Short mmCIF file of C-alpha atoms and ligand atoms in Angstrom, two decimals:
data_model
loop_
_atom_site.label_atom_id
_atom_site.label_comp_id
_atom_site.label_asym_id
_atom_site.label_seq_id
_atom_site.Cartn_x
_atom_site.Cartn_y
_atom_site.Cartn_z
CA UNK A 80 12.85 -35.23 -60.45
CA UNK A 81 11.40 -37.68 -58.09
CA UNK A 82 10.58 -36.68 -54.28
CA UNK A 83 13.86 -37.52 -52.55
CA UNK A 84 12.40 -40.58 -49.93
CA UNK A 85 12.12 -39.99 -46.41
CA UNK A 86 13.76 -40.82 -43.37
CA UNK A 87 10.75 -43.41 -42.24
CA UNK A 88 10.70 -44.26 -46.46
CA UNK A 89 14.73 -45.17 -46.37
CA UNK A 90 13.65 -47.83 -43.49
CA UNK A 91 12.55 -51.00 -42.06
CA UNK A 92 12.10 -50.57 -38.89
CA UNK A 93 11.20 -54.12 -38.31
CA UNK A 94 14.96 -55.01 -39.51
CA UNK A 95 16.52 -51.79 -38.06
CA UNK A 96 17.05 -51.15 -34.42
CA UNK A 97 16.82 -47.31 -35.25
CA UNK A 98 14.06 -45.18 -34.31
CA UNK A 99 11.14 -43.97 -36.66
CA UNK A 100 9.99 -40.60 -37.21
CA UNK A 101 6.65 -40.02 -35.23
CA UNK A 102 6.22 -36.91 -36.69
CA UNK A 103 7.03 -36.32 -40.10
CA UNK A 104 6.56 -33.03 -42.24
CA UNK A 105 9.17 -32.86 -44.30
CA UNK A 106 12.43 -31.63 -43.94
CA UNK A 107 13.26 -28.20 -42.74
CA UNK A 108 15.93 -25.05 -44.25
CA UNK A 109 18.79 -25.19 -41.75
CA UNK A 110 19.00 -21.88 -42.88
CA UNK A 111 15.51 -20.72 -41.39
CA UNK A 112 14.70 -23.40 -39.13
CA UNK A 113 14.93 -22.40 -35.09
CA UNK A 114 17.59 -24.24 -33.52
CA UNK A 115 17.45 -26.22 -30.49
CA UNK A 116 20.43 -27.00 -28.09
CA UNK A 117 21.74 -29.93 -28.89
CA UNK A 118 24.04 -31.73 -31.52
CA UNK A 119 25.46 -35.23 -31.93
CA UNK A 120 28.07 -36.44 -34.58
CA UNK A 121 27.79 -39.95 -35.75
CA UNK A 122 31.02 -42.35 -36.55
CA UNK A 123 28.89 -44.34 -39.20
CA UNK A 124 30.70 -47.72 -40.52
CA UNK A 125 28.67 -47.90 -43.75
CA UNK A 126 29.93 -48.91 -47.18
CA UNK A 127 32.14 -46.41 -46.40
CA UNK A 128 33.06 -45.04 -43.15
CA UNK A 129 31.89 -41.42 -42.49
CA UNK A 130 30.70 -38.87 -40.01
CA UNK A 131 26.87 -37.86 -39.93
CA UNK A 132 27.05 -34.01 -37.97
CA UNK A 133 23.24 -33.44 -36.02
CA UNK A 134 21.80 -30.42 -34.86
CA UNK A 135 18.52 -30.03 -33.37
CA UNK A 136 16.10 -27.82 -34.67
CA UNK A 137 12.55 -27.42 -34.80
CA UNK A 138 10.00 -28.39 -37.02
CA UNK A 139 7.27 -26.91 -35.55
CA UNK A 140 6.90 -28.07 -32.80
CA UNK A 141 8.95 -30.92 -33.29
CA UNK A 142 12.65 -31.15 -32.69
CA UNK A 143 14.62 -33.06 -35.16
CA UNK A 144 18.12 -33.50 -36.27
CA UNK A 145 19.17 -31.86 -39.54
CA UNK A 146 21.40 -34.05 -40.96
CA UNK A 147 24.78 -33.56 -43.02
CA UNK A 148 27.16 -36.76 -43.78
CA UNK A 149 30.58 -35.58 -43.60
CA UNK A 150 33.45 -38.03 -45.27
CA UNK A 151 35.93 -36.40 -43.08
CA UNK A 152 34.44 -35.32 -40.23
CA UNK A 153 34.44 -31.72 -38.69
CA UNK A 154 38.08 -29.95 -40.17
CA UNK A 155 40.26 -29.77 -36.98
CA UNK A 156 42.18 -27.21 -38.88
CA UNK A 157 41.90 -23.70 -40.59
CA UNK A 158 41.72 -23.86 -44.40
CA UNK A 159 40.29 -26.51 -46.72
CA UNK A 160 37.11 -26.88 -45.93
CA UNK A 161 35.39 -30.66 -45.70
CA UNK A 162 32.29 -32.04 -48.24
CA UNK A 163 29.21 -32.14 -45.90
CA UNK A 164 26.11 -33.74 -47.64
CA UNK A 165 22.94 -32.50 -46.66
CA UNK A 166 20.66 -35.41 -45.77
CA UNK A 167 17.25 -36.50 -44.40
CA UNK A 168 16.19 -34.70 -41.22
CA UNK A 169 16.44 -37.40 -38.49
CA UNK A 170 13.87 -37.67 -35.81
CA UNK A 171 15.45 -36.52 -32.11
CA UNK A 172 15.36 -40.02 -30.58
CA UNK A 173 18.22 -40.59 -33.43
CA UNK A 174 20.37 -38.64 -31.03
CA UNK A 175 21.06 -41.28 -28.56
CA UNK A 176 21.38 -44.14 -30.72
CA UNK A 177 23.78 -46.02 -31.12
CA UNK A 178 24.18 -49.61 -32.85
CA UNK A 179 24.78 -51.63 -35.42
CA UNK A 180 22.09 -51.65 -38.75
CA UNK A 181 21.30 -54.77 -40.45
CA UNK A 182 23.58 -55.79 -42.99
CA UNK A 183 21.25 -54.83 -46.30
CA UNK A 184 19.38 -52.27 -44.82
CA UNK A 185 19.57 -48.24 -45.76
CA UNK A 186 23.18 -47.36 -44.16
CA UNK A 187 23.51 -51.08 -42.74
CA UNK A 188 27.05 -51.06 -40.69
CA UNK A 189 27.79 -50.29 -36.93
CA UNK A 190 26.93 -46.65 -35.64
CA UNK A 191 28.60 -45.24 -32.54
CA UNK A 192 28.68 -41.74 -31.09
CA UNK A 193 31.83 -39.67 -31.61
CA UNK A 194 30.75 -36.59 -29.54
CA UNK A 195 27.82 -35.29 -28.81
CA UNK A 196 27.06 -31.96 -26.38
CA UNK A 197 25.71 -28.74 -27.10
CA UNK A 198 25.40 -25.66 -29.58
CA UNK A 199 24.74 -22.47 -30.23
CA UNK A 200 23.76 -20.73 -33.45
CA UNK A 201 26.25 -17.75 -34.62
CA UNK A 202 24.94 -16.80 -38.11
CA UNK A 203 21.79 -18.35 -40.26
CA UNK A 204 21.07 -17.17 -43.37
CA UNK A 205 19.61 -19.45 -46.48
CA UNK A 206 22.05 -21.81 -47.15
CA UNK A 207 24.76 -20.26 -44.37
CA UNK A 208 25.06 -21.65 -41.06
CA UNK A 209 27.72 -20.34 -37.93
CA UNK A 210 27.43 -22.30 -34.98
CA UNK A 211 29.88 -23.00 -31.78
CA UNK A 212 30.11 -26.88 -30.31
CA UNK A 213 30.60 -27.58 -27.27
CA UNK A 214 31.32 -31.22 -27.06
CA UNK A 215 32.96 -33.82 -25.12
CA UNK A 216 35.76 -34.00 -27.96
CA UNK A 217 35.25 -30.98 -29.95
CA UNK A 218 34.88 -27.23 -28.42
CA UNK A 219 34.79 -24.80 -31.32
CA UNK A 220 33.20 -22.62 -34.31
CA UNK A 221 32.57 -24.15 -37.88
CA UNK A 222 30.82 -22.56 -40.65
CA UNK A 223 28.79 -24.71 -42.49
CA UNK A 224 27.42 -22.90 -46.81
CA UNK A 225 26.24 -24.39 -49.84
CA UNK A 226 28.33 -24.96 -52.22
CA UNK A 227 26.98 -22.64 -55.37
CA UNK A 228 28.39 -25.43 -57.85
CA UNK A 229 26.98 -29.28 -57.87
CA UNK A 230 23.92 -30.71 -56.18
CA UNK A 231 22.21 -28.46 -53.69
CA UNK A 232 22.70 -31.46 -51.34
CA UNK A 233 26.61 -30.39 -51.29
CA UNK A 234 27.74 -28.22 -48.67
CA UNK A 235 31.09 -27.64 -47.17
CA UNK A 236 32.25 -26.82 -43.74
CA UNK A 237 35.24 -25.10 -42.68
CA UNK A 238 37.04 -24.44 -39.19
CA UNK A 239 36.44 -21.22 -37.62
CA UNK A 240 38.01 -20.96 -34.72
CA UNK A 241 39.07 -23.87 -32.58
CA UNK A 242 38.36 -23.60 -29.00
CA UNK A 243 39.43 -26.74 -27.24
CA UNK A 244 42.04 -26.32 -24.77
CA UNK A 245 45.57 -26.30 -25.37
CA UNK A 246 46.76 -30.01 -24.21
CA UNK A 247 50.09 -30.72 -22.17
CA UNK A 248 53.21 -31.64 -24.18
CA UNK A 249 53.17 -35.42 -23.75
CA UNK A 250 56.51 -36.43 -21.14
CA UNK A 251 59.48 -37.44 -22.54
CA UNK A 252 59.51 -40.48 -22.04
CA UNK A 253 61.31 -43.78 -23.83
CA UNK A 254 61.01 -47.22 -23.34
CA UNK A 255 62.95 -49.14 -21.80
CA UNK A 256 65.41 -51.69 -23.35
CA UNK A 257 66.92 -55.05 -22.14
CA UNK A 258 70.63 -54.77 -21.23
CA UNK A 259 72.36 -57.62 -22.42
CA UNK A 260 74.10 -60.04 -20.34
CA UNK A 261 76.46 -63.06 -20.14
CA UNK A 262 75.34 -64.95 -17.49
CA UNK A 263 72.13 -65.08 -15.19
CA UNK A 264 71.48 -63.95 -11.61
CA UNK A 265 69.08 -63.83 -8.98
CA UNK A 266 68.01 -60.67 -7.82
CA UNK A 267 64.81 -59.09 -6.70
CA UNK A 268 65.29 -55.77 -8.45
CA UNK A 269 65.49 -57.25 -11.98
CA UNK A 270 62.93 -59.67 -14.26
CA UNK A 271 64.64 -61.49 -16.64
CA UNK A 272 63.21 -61.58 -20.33
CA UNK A 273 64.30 -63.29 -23.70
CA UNK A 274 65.62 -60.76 -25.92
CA UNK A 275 63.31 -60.64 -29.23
CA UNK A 276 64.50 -58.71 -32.02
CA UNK A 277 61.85 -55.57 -33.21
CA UNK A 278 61.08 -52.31 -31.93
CA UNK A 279 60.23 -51.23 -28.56
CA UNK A 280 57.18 -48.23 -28.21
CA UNK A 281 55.28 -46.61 -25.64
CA UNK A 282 51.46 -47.52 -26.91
MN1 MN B 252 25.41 -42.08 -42.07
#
């Protein structure tokens, strides 16, 4: 099988406005590697749009961004858990950017942060990872593990335990609609609007 490329291989960095690797030796077991503190997840408009969940861990001493592209993004709920594709370690400096990639390059389409923060490592074994986020947008435990069937790329990860706060029922409230009437007045406690026919909603 041919050496899957690397992350400064996949690139053009005088077409891209990511960063390159400065260091590069290869990419490390999530399962072994010693993590750092901090994780980003990607919204990545490529061919198709997906999530790309980063955690910093060390190679050497290096940090860099193990890399998993997740269809779905993080499960917000208990249950099925979501594909996660183990991909190309990313160098740190990836964790800040944001941008759009040249139309024909590797992963061309716009790339914008969906949360980023830090995290904490419950549970590494080979091919088993427990860790707790503590984002801007997500606050909880996920459990990332190989899948034992397919390419050793595939992973899964599945909800633990979600910790973000419980958020206020939103306030009952309903638009408000035009009364209808037969002739006009002037008076300073009403505006006067054509009435257009469709629905009214609260956006
Ligand atoms: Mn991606």
């Amino acid at each position: 099988m041919p050496k899957a490329k690397t992350y400064n291989e996949k690139r053009r960095f005088d077409e891209t406005t990511e960063p390159p690797a400065k260091v590069y030796k290869g990419d490390v077991d999530p399962g072994e590697a010693k993590p750092g503190k901090s994780f980003v997840i990607h919204q990545h408009h490529a061919t198709r749009l997906h999530f790309d969940l980063r955690l910093e861990m060390m190679n050497g001493n290096t940090p860099v961004l193990v890399s998993w592209a997740v269809p779905k993004n993080l499960p917000l709920k208990p249950g099925k858990p979501h594909l996660a594709v183990h991909v190309e370690d990313h160098p740190f400096e990836y964790g800040s950017f944001s941008g759009t990639i040249p139309a024909g390059q590797y992963g061309g389409g716009e790339v914008r942060i969906f949360d980023n923060g830090t995290y904490e490592v419950l549970e590494q074994e080979p091919g088993k990872l427990t860790f707790r986020l503590e984002g801007s947008r997500l606050q909880g435990v996920w459990h990332l593990f190989q899948t034992s069937k397919g390419s050793p790329k595939d992973w899964l990860v599945r909800l633990r335990e979600d910790l973000r706060p419980e958020r206020d029922a939103p306030p009952d409230l309903a638009p408000m609609l035009a009364t209808l009437g037969t002739e006009a007045f002037d008076d300073e406690g009403w505006i006067f609007e054509p009435k257009w026919d469709g629905v009214r909603a609260l956006a």
